[in-house]
Amino acid sequence: MSKRYRTIWISDVHLGTRGCKAALLNSFLKAHQCEFLYLVGDIIDGWRISTSKWYWPGEHNRVIRQVLRKSEKENTKVIYIPGNHDEFLRDYISEHNFVMGNIQVLDEAVHTTNKNEKIWIIHGDAYDGITRHHKWVALLGDIGYNFLLWSNRWFNDIRKHLRLPYWSLSKAVKHKVKSALSFIFEFEQTVVKEAKKRRVDGVVCGHIHHAEKKIIDGIKYFNCGDWVESCTALAEDQQGNIEIIHWADIGHLGANVVEFPAKGKGKGKGKGKAAKITAKALTKAP
């Protein structure tokens, strides 16, 4: 039986890459219902579409179909806030709302919880100095990060054969690196500073692949985490409380779920191709 929340936030799914834990995400979406579903950026990895590393097995299609099913059959309001990896969608956002099927696409949003708290929702790349001002450095970092995810995948394949639960090697490494911890701290401080300017009670973001829930300088700070390492989401219950769901830890799912094999790799030609693929996927009936 599925559990119902008022609101669910997910980010950094990176559909189109081998690192995406689509099978786990599908099990999560199937197990939960909600009134509001926020897709907080980097849902589809547009950086891979124009390369030979584009990877789209059937399990990735199932994620799209589950989101559509929620918007069309479960009366869930779905809001998609693009990030830097699916920034091609931002080109189609104007002063008017951009809608794909029943999915509303916005640069940012403000959500009111059942506690009547105003929560500002952004992906977060606009407050990451490296992504904003030195994209080539971000691209180099992306290469190294993908190697870490590749190592993580092999590491957990071995654990699965040993009947051990999923454990994020890449997350553990990242938490041991001082520069990574410093980057996370600076990102959180920058986002919270902007939230205070906007006079909101809290902020939900993604981008840094680090699930978090805490109060910083009087502002409630939440980060969705990701679906390539930790497999986490944020959820608001009917009382307005927001919690982190660590889905890979529930029932040792990470050790038992097997990704479907790829049915082929796709190649694109940049933003136009990416937008067409995304629009087609999001507007196709489940």
Short mmCIF file of C-alpha atoms in Angstrom, two decimals:
data_model
loop_
_atom_site.label_atom_id
_atom_site.label_comp_id
_atom_site.label_asym_id
_atom_site.label_seq_id
_atom_site.Cartn_x
_atom_site.Cartn_y
_atom_site.Cartn_z
CA MET A 1 0.00 0.00 0.00
CA SER A 2 1.40 3.38 -0.98
CA LYS A 3 2.08 6.09 1.59
CA ARG A 4 0.58 9.51 1.00
CA TYR A 5 2.39 12.79 1.62
CA ARG A 6 1.24 16.30 0.90
CA THR A 7 4.41 17.21 -1.00
CA ILE A 8 7.44 15.38 -2.38
CA TRP A 9 10.62 16.93 -3.74
CA ILE A 10 13.22 15.06 -5.82
CA SER A 11 16.25 16.37 -7.66
CA ASP A 12 19.42 15.33 -9.47
CA VAL A 13 18.04 12.16 -11.02
CA HIS A 14 20.29 12.45 -14.12
CA LEU A 15 18.18 10.35 -16.46
CA GLY A 16 20.28 9.55 -19.51
CA THR A 17 23.33 8.47 -17.51
CA ARG A 18 24.46 5.09 -16.21
CA GLY A 19 24.76 6.50 -12.71
CA CYS A 20 21.02 7.11 -12.42
CA LYS A 21 19.33 4.74 -9.96
CA ALA A 22 16.12 4.65 -12.00
CA ALA A 23 14.91 1.31 -10.63
CA LEU A 24 15.11 2.63 -7.07
CA LEU A 25 13.36 5.85 -8.09
CA ASN A 26 10.59 3.88 -9.79
CA SER A 27 10.03 1.84 -6.64
CA PHE A 28 9.94 5.08 -4.63
CA LEU A 29 7.42 6.77 -6.94
CA LYS A 30 5.23 3.68 -6.93
CA ALA A 31 5.27 3.52 -3.13
CA HIS A 32 4.28 7.16 -2.55
CA GLN A 33 1.44 9.48 -3.49
CA CYS A 34 1.33 13.25 -3.05
CA GLU A 35 -0.65 16.39 -3.84
CA PHE A 36 2.44 18.26 -5.06
CA LEU A 37 5.52 16.80 -6.75
CA TYR A 38 8.46 19.14 -7.31
CA LEU A 39 11.18 18.06 -9.75
CA VAL A 40 14.02 20.25 -8.49
CA GLY A 41 16.40 20.17 -11.44
CA ASP A 42 18.85 17.87 -13.21
CA ILE A 43 16.09 15.36 -13.80
CA ILE A 44 17.30 14.72 -17.36
CA ASP A 45 21.02 15.04 -18.02
CA GLY A 46 21.24 17.27 -21.08
CA TRP A 47 25.04 17.29 -20.84
CA ARG A 48 24.99 13.67 -22.05
CA ILE A 49 22.47 14.00 -24.90
CA SER A 50 24.98 15.22 -27.47
CA THR A 51 27.63 12.65 -26.52
CA SER A 52 28.23 8.93 -26.97
CA LYS A 53 27.65 8.50 -23.22
CA TRP A 54 23.90 9.05 -23.57
CA TYR A 55 22.20 6.06 -21.92
CA TRP A 56 18.43 5.55 -21.88
CA PRO A 57 17.21 2.05 -20.92
CA GLY A 58 13.58 1.14 -20.39
CA GLU A 59 13.80 1.89 -16.68
CA HIS A 60 14.39 5.58 -17.49
CA ASN A 61 11.21 5.65 -19.60
CA ARG A 62 9.35 4.20 -16.63
CA VAL A 63 10.38 7.17 -14.48
CA ILE A 64 8.85 9.55 -17.03
CA ARG A 65 5.68 7.46 -17.24
CA GLN A 66 5.30 7.35 -13.48
CA VAL A 67 5.57 11.13 -13.24
CA LEU A 68 2.97 11.47 -16.00
CA ARG A 69 0.71 8.97 -14.30
CA LYS A 70 0.81 10.98 -11.11
CA SER A 71 -0.11 14.20 -12.92
CA GLU A 72 -2.87 12.63 -15.03
CA LYS A 73 -4.35 9.86 -12.88
CA GLU A 74 -3.48 10.72 -9.29
CA ASN A 75 -4.29 14.45 -9.60
CA THR A 76 -0.79 15.39 -8.47
CA LYS A 77 0.35 18.89 -9.36
CA VAL A 78 3.82 18.45 -10.89
CA ILE A 79 6.23 21.41 -11.03
CA TYR A 80 9.54 21.06 -12.87
CA ILE A 81 12.32 23.52 -11.95
CA PRO A 82 15.28 22.96 -14.34
CA GLY A 83 18.87 22.78 -13.15
CA ASN A 84 22.19 23.24 -14.93
CA HIS A 85 22.11 19.76 -16.50
CA ASP A 86 18.63 20.31 -17.96
CA GLU A 87 19.09 24.04 -18.50
CA PHE A 88 17.90 23.71 -22.12
CA LEU A 89 14.38 23.89 -20.67
CA ARG A 90 15.08 27.36 -19.30
CA ASP A 91 15.22 28.67 -22.87
CA TYR A 92 11.49 27.95 -23.12
CA ILE A 93 10.49 29.67 -19.89
CA SER A 94 9.30 33.22 -20.47
CA GLU A 95 7.25 35.61 -18.39
CA HIS A 96 4.36 33.24 -19.01
CA ASN A 97 4.17 29.73 -17.62
CA PHE A 98 5.68 26.98 -19.78
CA VAL A 99 3.67 23.76 -19.61
CA MET A 100 4.55 20.30 -20.98
CA GLY A 101 1.43 18.18 -20.80
CA ASN A 102 0.22 18.65 -17.22
CA ILE A 103 3.67 19.57 -15.96
CA GLN A 104 4.40 23.20 -15.15
CA VAL A 105 7.99 24.37 -15.77
CA LEU A 106 9.31 27.30 -13.72
CA ASP A 107 12.66 28.90 -12.92
CA GLU A 108 11.79 28.80 -9.23
CA ALA A 109 8.74 28.51 -6.99
CA VAL A 110 7.42 29.30 -3.52
CA HIS A 111 5.54 26.54 -1.74
CA THR A 112 3.29 27.10 1.29
CA THR A 113 3.33 24.21 3.74
CA ASN A 114 0.43 23.15 5.95
CA LYS A 115 2.21 25.08 8.71
CA ASN A 116 1.73 28.17 6.53
CA GLU A 117 5.50 28.45 6.06
CA LYS A 118 6.82 29.88 2.81
CA ILE A 119 9.44 27.61 1.22
CA TRP A 120 11.50 28.94 -1.69
CA ILE A 121 12.34 26.21 -4.22
CA ILE A 122 15.35 26.40 -6.55
CA HIS A 123 17.80 23.97 -8.10
CA GLY A 124 20.76 25.92 -6.72
CA ASP A 125 23.27 26.18 -9.57
CA ALA A 126 22.77 29.96 -9.69
CA TYR A 127 24.38 30.10 -6.23
CA ASP A 128 27.35 27.90 -7.10
CA GLY A 129 30.21 30.18 -8.16
CA ILE A 130 32.00 27.45 -10.13
CA THR A 131 28.99 26.50 -12.23
CA ARG A 132 28.00 30.13 -12.77
CA HIS A 133 31.39 31.69 -13.59
CA HIS A 134 33.73 28.82 -14.55
CA LYS A 135 31.69 26.23 -16.43
CA TRP A 136 34.83 24.58 -17.84
CA VAL A 137 35.92 23.81 -14.28
CA ALA A 138 32.48 22.36 -13.59
CA LEU A 139 32.82 20.15 -16.68
CA LEU A 140 36.21 18.86 -15.51
CA GLY A 141 34.72 18.17 -12.11
CA ASP A 142 31.86 16.35 -13.79
CA ILE A 143 34.33 13.98 -15.48
CA GLY A 144 35.97 13.15 -12.15
CA TYR A 145 32.61 12.77 -10.46
CA ASN A 146 31.41 10.35 -13.12
CA PHE A 147 34.52 8.22 -12.55
CA LEU A 148 33.60 8.16 -8.87
CA LEU A 149 30.06 7.06 -9.77
CA TRP A 150 31.47 4.35 -12.06
CA SER A 151 33.56 3.05 -9.14
CA ASN A 152 30.48 3.22 -6.94
CA ARG A 153 28.50 1.09 -9.41
CA TRP A 154 31.14 -1.66 -9.52
CA PHE A 155 31.58 -1.54 -5.76
CA ASN A 156 27.85 -2.10 -5.21
CA ASP A 157 27.67 -4.86 -7.84
CA ILE A 158 30.12 -6.78 -5.67
CA ARG A 159 28.10 -6.00 -2.52
CA LYS A 160 24.95 -7.21 -4.25
CA HIS A 161 26.55 -10.57 -5.06
CA LEU A 162 27.54 -10.81 -1.40
CA ARG A 163 23.91 -10.04 -0.45
CA LEU A 164 24.93 -6.82 1.24
CA PRO A 165 22.79 -3.65 1.11
CA TYR A 166 23.53 -0.66 -1.11
CA TRP A 167 26.17 1.66 0.31
CA SER A 168 27.33 4.81 -1.43
CA LEU A 169 31.10 4.68 -1.82
CA SER A 170 31.09 7.97 -3.71
CA LYS A 171 29.14 9.67 -0.93
CA ALA A 172 31.58 8.40 1.70
CA VAL A 173 34.60 9.60 -0.29
CA LYS A 174 33.02 13.00 -0.83
CA HIS A 175 32.35 13.42 2.88
CA LYS A 176 36.02 12.72 3.67
CA VAL A 177 37.38 15.33 1.29
CA LYS A 178 37.91 18.67 3.02
CA SER A 179 37.43 20.74 -0.16
CA ALA A 180 34.07 19.06 -0.81
CA LEU A 181 32.89 19.82 2.71
CA SER A 182 34.01 23.44 2.32
CA PHE A 183 32.12 23.72 -0.98
CA ILE A 184 28.93 22.38 0.63
CA PHE A 185 29.24 24.84 3.54
CA GLU A 186 29.75 27.83 1.23
CA PHE A 187 26.84 26.77 -0.98
CA GLU A 188 24.49 26.45 1.99
CA GLN A 189 25.50 29.85 3.37
CA THR A 190 24.99 31.55 0.00
CA VAL A 191 21.56 30.01 -0.55
CA VAL A 192 20.40 30.88 2.97
CA LYS A 193 21.61 34.46 2.59
CA GLU A 194 19.46 34.83 -0.53
CA ALA A 195 16.49 33.18 1.19
CA LYS A 196 16.66 35.76 3.99
CA LYS A 197 16.52 38.54 1.38
CA ARG A 198 13.35 37.00 0.00
CA ARG A 199 11.75 36.89 3.46
CA VAL A 200 10.80 33.22 3.31
CA ASP A 201 10.79 30.68 6.10
CA GLY A 202 12.87 28.09 4.33
CA VAL A 203 14.50 26.91 1.13
CA VAL A 204 14.50 23.60 -0.76
CA CYS A 205 17.27 23.01 -3.29
CA GLY A 206 19.35 20.29 -4.92
CA HIS A 207 22.48 20.57 -7.09
CA ILE A 208 25.19 19.48 -4.63
CA HIS A 209 24.02 15.85 -4.17
CA HIS A 210 23.98 16.17 -0.39
CA ALA A 211 20.66 15.57 1.37
CA GLU A 212 20.25 17.86 4.35
CA LYS A 213 17.74 19.26 6.82
CA LYS A 214 18.80 21.92 9.30
CA ILE A 215 18.30 25.51 10.42
CA ILE A 216 20.90 28.06 9.32
CA ASP A 217 20.66 31.59 10.69
CA GLY A 218 16.93 31.22 11.32
CA ILE A 219 16.16 29.77 7.87
CA LYS A 220 15.04 26.17 7.39
CA TYR A 221 17.44 24.67 4.85
CA PHE A 222 16.54 21.49 2.97
CA ASN A 223 18.42 19.70 0.20
CA CYS A 224 16.78 16.88 -1.77
CA GLY A 225 20.00 14.94 -2.28
CA ASP A 226 20.11 12.88 -5.48
CA TRP A 227 19.30 9.63 -7.27
CA VAL A 228 22.82 8.71 -8.39
CA GLU A 229 24.38 8.24 -4.95
CA SER A 230 22.20 8.49 -1.87
CA CYS A 231 18.72 7.99 -3.41
CA THR A 232 16.95 10.53 -1.19
CA ALA A 233 13.89 12.74 -1.37
CA LEU A 234 12.15 15.33 0.77
CA ALA A 235 8.55 14.86 1.87
CA GLU A 236 6.02 17.08 3.65
CA ASP A 237 3.41 15.29 5.75
CA GLN A 238 -0.15 16.51 6.33
CA GLN A 239 0.97 18.47 9.41
CA GLY A 240 3.49 20.47 7.37
CA ASN A 241 6.61 18.72 8.67
CA ILE A 242 9.37 18.09 6.11
CA GLU A 243 11.61 15.03 6.38
CA ILE A 244 14.34 13.32 4.38
CA ILE A 245 13.50 9.88 2.99
CA HIS A 246 16.58 7.67 2.54
CA TRP A 247 15.05 5.23 0.09
CA ALA A 248 18.13 3.03 -0.46
CA ASP A 249 18.17 2.29 3.28
CA ILE A 250 14.57 1.06 3.40
CA GLY A 251 14.31 -2.73 3.13
CA HIS A 252 17.85 -2.97 1.69
CA LEU A 253 16.40 -2.04 -1.69
CA GLY A 254 19.76 -1.07 -3.09
CA ALA A 255 20.99 -4.64 -2.86
CA ASN A 256 17.97 -6.18 -4.55
CA VAL A 257 16.86 -3.88 -7.35
CA VAL A 258 18.42 -4.64 -10.73
CA GLU A 259 18.47 -2.10 -13.55
CA PHE A 260 16.92 -3.18 -16.85
CA PRO A 261 19.44 -3.59 -19.70
CA ALA A 262 19.76 -0.79 -22.21
CA LYS A 263 17.79 -1.03 -25.42
CA GLY A 264 20.14 1.33 -27.18
CA LYS A 265 22.01 4.58 -26.83
CA GLY A 266 20.78 7.86 -28.19
CA LYS A 267 22.74 10.75 -29.58
CA GLY A 268 21.56 14.31 -29.94
CA LYS A 269 22.69 17.62 -31.31
CA GLY A 270 22.47 20.01 -28.39
CA LYS A 271 19.68 22.03 -26.84
CA GLY A 272 17.13 21.67 -29.62
CA LYS A 273 17.43 17.89 -29.66
CA ALA A 274 17.35 17.74 -25.89
CA ALA A 275 14.19 19.83 -25.70
CA LYS A 276 12.45 17.69 -28.33
CA ILE A 277 13.33 14.46 -26.53
CA THR A 278 12.18 15.86 -23.20
CA ALA A 279 8.94 17.33 -24.51
CA LYS A 280 8.10 14.10 -26.35
CA ALA A 281 8.78 12.00 -23.27
CA LEU A 282 6.84 14.25 -20.92
CA THR A 283 3.79 14.65 -23.15
CA LYS A 284 3.48 11.02 -24.27
CA ALA A 285 0.65 9.17 -22.57
CA PRO A 286 1.79 6.51 -20.10
#
